[in-house]
mmCIF file of C-alpha atoms and ligand atoms in Angstrom:
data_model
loop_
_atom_site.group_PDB
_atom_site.id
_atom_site.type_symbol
_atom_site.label_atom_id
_atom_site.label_comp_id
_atom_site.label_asym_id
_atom_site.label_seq_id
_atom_site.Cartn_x
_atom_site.Cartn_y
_atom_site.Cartn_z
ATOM 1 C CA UNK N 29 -43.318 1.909 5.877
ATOM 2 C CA UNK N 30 -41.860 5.402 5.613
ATOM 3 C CA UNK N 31 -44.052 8.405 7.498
ATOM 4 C CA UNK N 32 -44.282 11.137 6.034
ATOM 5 C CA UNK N 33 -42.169 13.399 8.450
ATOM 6 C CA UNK N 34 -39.150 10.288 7.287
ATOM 7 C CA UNK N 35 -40.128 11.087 3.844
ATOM 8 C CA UNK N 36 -39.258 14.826 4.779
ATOM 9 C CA UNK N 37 -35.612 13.778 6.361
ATOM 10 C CA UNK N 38 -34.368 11.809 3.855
ATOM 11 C CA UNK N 39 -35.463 14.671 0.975
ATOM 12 C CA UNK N 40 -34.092 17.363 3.365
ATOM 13 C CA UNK N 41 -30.800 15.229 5.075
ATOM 14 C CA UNK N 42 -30.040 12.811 1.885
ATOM 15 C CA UNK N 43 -30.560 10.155 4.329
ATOM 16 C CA UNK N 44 -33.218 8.551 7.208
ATOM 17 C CA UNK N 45 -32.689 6.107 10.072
ATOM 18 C CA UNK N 46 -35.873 3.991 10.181
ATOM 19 C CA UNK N 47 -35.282 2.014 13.504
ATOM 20 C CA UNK N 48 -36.391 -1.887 14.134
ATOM 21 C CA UNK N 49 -36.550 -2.642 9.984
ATOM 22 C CA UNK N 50 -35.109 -6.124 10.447
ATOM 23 C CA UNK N 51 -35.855 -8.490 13.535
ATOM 24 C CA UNK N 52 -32.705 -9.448 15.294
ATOM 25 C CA UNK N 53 -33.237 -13.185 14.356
ATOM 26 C CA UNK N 54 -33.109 -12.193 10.640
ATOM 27 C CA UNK N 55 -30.029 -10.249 11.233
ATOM 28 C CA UNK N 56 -28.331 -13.275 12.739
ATOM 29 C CA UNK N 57 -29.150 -15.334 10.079
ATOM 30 C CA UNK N 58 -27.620 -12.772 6.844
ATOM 31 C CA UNK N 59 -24.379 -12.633 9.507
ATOM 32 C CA UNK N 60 -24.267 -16.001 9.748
ATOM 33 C CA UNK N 61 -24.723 -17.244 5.838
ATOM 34 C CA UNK N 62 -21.912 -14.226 5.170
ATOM 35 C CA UNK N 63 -19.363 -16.263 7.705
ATOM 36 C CA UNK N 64 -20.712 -19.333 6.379
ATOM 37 C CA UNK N 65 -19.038 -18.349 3.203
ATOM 38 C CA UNK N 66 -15.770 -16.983 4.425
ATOM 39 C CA UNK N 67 -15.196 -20.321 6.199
ATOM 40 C CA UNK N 68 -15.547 -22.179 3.198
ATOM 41 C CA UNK N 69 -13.521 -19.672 1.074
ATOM 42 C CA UNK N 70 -11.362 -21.124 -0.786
ATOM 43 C CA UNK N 71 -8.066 -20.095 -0.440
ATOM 44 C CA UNK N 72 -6.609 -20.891 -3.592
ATOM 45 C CA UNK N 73 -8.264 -18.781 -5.684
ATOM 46 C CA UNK N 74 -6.106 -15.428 -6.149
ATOM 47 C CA UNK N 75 -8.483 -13.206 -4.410
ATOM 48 C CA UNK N 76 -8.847 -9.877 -4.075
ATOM 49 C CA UNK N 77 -8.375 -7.168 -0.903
ATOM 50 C CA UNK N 78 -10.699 -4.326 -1.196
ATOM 51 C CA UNK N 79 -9.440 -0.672 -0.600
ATOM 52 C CA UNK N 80 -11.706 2.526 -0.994
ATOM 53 C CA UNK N 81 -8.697 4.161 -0.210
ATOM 54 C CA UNK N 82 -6.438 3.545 -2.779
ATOM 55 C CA UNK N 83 -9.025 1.583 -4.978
ATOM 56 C CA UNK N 84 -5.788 -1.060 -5.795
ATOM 57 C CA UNK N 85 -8.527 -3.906 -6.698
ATOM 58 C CA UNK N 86 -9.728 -1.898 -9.854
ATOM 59 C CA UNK N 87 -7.614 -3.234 -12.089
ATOM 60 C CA UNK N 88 -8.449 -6.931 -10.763
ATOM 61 C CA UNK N 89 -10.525 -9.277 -12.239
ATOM 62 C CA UNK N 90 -11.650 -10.709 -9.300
ATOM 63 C CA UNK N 91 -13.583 -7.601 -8.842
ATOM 64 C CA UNK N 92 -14.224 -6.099 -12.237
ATOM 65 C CA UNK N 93 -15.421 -9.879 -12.623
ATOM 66 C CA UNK N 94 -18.233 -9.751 -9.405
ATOM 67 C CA UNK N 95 -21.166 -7.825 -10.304
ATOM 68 C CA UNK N 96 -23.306 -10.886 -11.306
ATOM 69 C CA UNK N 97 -21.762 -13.471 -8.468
ATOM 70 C CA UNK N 98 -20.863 -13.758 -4.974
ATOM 71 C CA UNK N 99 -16.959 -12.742 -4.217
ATOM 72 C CA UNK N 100 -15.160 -12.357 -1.182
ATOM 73 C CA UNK N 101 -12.709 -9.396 -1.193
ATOM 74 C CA UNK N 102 -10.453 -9.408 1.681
ATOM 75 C CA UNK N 103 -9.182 -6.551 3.551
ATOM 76 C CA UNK N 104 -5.898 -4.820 2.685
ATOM 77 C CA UNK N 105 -3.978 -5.565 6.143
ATOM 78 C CA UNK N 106 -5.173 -9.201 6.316
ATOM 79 C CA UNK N 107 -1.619 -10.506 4.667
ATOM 80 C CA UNK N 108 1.975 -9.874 5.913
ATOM 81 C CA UNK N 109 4.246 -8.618 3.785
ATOM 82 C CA UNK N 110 5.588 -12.235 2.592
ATOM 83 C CA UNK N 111 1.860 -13.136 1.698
ATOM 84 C CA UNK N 112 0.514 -14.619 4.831
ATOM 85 C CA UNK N 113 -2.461 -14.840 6.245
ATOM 86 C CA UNK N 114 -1.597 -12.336 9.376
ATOM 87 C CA UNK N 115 -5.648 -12.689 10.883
ATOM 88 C CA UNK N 116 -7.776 -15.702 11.896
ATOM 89 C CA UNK N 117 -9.762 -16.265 8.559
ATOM 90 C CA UNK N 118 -13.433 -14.735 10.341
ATOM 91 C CA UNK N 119 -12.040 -11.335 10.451
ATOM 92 C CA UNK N 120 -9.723 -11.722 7.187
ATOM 93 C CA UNK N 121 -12.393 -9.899 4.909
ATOM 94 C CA UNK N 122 -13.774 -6.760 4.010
ATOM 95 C CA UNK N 123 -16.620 -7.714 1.690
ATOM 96 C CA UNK N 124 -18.789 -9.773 -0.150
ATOM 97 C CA UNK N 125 -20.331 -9.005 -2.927
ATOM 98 C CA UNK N 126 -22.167 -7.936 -5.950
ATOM 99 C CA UNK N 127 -25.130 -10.361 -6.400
ATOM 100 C CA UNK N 128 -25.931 -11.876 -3.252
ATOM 101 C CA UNK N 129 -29.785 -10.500 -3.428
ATOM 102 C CA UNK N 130 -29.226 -12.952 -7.326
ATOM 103 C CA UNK N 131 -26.782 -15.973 -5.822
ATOM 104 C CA UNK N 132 -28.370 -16.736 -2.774
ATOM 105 C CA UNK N 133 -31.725 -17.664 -1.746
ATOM 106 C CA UNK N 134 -31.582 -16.284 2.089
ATOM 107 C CA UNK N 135 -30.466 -12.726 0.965
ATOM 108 C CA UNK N 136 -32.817 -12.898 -1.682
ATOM 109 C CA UNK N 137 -35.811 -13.906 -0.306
ATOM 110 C CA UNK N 138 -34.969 -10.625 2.267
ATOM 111 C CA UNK N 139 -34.351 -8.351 -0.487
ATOM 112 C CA UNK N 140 -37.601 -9.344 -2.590
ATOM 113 C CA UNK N 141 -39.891 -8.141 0.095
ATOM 114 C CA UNK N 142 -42.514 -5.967 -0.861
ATOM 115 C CA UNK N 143 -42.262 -3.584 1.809
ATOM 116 C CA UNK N 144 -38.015 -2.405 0.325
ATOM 117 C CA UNK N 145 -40.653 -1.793 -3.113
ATOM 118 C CA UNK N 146 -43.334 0.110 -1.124
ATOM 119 C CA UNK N 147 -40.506 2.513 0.837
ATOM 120 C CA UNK N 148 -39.080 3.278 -2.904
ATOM 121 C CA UNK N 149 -42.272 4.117 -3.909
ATOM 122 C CA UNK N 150 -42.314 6.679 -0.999
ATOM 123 C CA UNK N 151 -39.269 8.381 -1.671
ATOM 124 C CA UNK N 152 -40.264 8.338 -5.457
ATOM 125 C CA UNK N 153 -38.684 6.069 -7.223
ATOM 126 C CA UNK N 154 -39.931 4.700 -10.703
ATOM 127 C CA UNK N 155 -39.864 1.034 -11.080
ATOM 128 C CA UNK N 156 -37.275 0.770 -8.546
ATOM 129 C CA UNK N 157 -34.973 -2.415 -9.521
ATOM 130 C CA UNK N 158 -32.344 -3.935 -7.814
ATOM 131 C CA UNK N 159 -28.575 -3.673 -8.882
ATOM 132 C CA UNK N 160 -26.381 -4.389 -6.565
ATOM 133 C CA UNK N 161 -25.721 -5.940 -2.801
ATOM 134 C CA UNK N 162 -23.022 -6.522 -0.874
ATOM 135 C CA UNK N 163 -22.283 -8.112 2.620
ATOM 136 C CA UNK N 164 -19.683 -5.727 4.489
ATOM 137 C CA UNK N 165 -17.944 -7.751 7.185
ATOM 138 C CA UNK N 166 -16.522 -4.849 9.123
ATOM 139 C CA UNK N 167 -15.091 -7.383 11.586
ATOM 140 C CA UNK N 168 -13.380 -6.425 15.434
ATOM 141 C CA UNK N 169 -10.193 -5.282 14.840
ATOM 142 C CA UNK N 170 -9.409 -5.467 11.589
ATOM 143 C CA UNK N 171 -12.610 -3.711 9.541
ATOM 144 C CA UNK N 172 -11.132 -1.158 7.288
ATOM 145 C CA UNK N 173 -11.994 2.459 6.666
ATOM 146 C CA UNK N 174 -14.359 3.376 4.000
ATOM 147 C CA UNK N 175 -13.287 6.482 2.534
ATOM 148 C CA UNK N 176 -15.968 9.532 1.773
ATOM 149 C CA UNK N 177 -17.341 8.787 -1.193
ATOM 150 C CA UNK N 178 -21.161 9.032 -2.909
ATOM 151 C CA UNK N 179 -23.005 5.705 -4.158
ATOM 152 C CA UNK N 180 -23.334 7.700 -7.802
ATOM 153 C CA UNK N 181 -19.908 7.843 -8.389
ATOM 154 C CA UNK N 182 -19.577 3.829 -8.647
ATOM 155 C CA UNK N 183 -23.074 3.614 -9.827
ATOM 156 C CA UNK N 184 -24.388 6.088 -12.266
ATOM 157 C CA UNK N 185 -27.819 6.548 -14.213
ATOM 158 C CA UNK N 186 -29.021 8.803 -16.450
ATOM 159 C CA UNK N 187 -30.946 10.500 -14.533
ATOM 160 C CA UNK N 188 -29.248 9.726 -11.397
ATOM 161 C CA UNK N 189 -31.239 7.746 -9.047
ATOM 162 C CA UNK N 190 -29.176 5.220 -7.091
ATOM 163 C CA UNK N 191 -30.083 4.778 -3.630
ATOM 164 C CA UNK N 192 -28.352 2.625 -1.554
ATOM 165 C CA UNK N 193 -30.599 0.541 1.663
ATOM 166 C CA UNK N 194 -27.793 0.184 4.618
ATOM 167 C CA UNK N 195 -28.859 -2.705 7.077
ATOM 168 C CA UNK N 196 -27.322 -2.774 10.489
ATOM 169 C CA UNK N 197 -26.910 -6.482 11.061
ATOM 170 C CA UNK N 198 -25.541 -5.476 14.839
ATOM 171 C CA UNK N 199 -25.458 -2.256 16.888
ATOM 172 C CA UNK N 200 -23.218 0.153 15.163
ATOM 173 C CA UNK N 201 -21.614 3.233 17.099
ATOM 174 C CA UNK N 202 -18.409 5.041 16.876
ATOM 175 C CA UNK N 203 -16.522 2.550 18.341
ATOM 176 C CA UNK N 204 -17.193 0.142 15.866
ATOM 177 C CA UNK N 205 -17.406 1.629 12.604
ATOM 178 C CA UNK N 206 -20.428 3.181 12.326
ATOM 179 C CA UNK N 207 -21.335 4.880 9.024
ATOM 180 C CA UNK N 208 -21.068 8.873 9.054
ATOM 181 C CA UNK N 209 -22.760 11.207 6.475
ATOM 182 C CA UNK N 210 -22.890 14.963 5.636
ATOM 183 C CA UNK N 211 -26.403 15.663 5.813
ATOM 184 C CA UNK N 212 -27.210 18.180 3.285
ATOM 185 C CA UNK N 213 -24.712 17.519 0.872
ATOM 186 C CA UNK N 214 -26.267 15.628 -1.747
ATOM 187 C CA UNK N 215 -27.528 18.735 -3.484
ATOM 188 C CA UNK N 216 -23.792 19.296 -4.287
ATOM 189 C CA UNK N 217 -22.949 18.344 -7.359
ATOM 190 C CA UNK N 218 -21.107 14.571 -7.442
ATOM 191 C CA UNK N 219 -17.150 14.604 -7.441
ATOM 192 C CA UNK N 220 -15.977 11.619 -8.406
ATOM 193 C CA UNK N 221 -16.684 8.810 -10.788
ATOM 194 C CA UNK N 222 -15.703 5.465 -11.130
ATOM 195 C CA UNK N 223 -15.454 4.813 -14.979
ATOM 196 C CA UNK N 224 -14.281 0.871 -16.275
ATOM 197 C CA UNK N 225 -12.271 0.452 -19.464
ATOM 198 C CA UNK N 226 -12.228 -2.404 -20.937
ATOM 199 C CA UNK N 227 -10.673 -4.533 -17.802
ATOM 200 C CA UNK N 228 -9.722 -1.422 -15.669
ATOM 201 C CA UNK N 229 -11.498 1.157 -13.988
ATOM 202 C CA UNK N 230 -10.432 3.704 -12.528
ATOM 203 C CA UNK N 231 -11.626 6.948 -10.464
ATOM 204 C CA UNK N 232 -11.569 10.394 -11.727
ATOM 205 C CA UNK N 233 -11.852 13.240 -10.031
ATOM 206 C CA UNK N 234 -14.459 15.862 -11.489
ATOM 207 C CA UNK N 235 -13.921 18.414 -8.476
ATOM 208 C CA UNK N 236 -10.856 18.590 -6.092
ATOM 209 C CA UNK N 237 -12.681 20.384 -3.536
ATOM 210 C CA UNK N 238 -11.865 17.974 -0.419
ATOM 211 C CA UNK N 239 -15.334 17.615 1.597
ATOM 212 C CA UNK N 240 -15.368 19.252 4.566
ATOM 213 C CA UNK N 241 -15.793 16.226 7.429
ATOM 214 C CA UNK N 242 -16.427 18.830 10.184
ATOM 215 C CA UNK N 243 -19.266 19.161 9.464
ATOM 216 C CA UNK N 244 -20.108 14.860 8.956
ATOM 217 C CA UNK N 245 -22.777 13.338 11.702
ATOM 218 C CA UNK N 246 -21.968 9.572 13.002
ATOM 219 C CA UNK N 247 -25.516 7.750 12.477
ATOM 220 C CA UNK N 248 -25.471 5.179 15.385
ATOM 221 C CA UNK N 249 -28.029 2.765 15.273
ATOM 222 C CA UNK N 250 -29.093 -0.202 16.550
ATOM 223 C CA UNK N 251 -29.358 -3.343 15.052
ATOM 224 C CA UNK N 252 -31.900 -3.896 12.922
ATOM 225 C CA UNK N 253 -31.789 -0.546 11.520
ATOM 226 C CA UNK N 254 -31.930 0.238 7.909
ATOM 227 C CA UNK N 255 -29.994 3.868 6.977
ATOM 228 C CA UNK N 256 -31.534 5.078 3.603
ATOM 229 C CA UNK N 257 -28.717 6.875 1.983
ATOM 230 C CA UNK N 258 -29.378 9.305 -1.405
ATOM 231 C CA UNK N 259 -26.586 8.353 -4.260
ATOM 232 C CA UNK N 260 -25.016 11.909 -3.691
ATOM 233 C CA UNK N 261 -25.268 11.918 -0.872
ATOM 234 C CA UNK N 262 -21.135 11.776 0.967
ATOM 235 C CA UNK N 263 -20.743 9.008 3.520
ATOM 236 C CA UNK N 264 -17.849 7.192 5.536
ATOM 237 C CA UNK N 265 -16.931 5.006 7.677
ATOM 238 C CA UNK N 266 -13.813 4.454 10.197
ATOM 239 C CA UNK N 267 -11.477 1.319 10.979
ATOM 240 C CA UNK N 268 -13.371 -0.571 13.348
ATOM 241 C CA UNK N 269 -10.914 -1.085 16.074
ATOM 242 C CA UNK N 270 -13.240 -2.422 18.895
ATOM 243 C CA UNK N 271 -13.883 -5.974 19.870
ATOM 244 C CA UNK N 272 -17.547 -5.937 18.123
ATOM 245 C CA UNK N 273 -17.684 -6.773 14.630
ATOM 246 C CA UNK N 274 -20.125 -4.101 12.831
ATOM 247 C CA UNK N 275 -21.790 -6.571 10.157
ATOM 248 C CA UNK N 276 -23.922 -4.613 7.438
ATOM 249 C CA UNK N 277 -26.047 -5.420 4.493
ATOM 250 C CA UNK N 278 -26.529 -2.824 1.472
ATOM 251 C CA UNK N 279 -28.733 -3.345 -1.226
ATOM 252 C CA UNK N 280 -28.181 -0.496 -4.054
ATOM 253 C CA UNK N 281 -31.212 0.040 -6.136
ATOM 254 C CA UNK N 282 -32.056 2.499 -9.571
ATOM 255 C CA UNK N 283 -34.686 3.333 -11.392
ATOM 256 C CA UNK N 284 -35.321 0.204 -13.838
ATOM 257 C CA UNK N 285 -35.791 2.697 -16.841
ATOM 258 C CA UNK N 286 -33.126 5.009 -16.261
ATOM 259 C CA UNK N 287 -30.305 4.964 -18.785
ATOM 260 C CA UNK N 288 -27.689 2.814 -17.454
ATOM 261 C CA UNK N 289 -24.096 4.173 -19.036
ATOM 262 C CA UNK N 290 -22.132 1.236 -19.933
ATOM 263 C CA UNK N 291 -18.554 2.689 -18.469
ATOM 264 C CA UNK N 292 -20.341 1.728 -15.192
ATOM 265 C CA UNK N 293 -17.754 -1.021 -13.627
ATOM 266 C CA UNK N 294 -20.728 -2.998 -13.208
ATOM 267 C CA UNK N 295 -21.951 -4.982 -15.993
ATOM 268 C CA UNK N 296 -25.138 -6.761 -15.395
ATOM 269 C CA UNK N 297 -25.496 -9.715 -17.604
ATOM 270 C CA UNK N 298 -29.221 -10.362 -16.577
ATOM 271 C CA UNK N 299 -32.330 -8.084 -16.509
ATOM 272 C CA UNK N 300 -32.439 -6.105 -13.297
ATOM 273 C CA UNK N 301 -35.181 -7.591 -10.621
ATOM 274 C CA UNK N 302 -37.907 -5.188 -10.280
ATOM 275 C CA UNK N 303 -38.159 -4.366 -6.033
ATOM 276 C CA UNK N 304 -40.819 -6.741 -4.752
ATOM 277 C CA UNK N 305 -40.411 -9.249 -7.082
ATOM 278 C CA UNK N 306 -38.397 -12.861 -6.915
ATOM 279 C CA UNK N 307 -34.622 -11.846 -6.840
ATOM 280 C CA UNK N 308 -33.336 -15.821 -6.373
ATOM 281 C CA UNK N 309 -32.011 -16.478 -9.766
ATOM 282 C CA UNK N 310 -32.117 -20.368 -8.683
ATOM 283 C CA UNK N 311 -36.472 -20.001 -8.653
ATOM 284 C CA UNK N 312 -36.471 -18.286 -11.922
HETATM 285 FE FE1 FE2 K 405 -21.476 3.795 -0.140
#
């Protein structure tokens, strides 16, 4: 599904937008089983917010605890101070995730398509296996900012070869959040990492050198797009302060036999699914 002049861009950019990927009916659908589950959240449980800014959930279990399930994380300004709820519940969180291609049988089924295996293949990945997926909410007026950060940082091989598949689940533009990228800058070397600790993890800083945003590119697209974004390669996102919620679906995929450091936060406690195989861990 990738030409060869998209192979080019992505090798060249550290990222491609391949237009019309997902039909707007599927895109409806993934939206609608992510509300689906922030509806029935249940509130008792001592949840999580989710901050790339200050990373203040990595010392929680709820999210240390998430890489083989299907948690809700909310976002940081969704309480008052005295531990309210402050926002209707449908714009309350940032995230789902880390399993949802494992937990549930509609985002599985769409990530076990052969055609997510065949673009891999393209960009030349070996035995490209799934490791990670997560539902970002990004709702109107409350989706947070997502610092600049690369996907190897938070999800390292040896050799590196994370690369994360963005789907726009609605039109994204500036005034909603769209993502933003440096395009280039993945053949600088990675300068942070994410490293867990027994029940912590927390980010160190390898270089200091602030990246220079100037020279970042919004990537507007419309829905159904999917964004193909290199592990180092820097990408961002703003608050979404528009009436539009900007709904997206990532799907973070390595190498299968790449060496998979175990000071990565996320412990998989099954064998990774192969791209183009059964994901659903219910048909298995
Ligand atoms: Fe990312």
């Amino acid at each position: 599904m990738l030409t060869p002049a998209q192979c080019a861009a992505y090798h060249r950019d550290g990222f491609v937008v391949i237009p019309d990927a997902v039909d707007a009916k599927t895109c409806r659908a993934l939206h609608e089983r992510a509300l689906s589950w922030t509806r029935d959240a249940d509130l008792t449980q001592p949840m999580a917010a989710f901050s790339t800014v200050d990373h203040q959930h990595a010392d929680e279990q709820w999210f240390l605890e998430s890489g083989d399930t299907i948690r809700l994380f909310f976002e940081p300004d969704a309480h008052s101070p005295d531990g309210q709820l402050a926002v209707p519940l449908a714009q309350a969180f940032n995230k789902a995730g880390h399993a949802l291609h494992r937990d549930d049988p509609l985002f599985a089924l769409f990530s076990s398509q052969a055609r997510w295996q065949q673009l891999a293949d393209a960009l030349g990945l070996r035995r490209p296996a799934a490791l990670q997926s997560m539902f970002l909410y990004k709702a109107a007026g409350t989706g947070g900012e997502v610092s600049c950060h690369t996907d190897h940082s938070f999800l390292r091989t040896e050799p590196s070869s994370v690369v994360g598949l963005w789907f726009a689940l609605a039109d994204a533009d500036r005034s909603n959040g769209c993502m933003w990228a440096l395009p280039g800058s993945h053949r600088e070397p990675v300068r942070q990492r994410f490293v867990r600790e027994g029940s912590r993890a927390t980010l160190e800083t390898l270089d200091a050198t602030p990246y220079d945003l100037s020279d970042a590119v919004p990537l507007e697209v419309r829905q159904g797009s999917l964004i193909v974004l290199h592990g180092h390669l820097p990408h961002f996102s703003h608050p979404n302060h528009s009436a539009r919620p900007r709904p997206a679906y990532t799907l973070h995929v390595i190498e299968a036999d790449a060496t998979y450091p175990p000071d990565n936060w996320l412990v998989p406690s099954w064998p990774l699914p192969l791209l183009g195989t059964p994901m659903w861990r219910g048909a298995v």
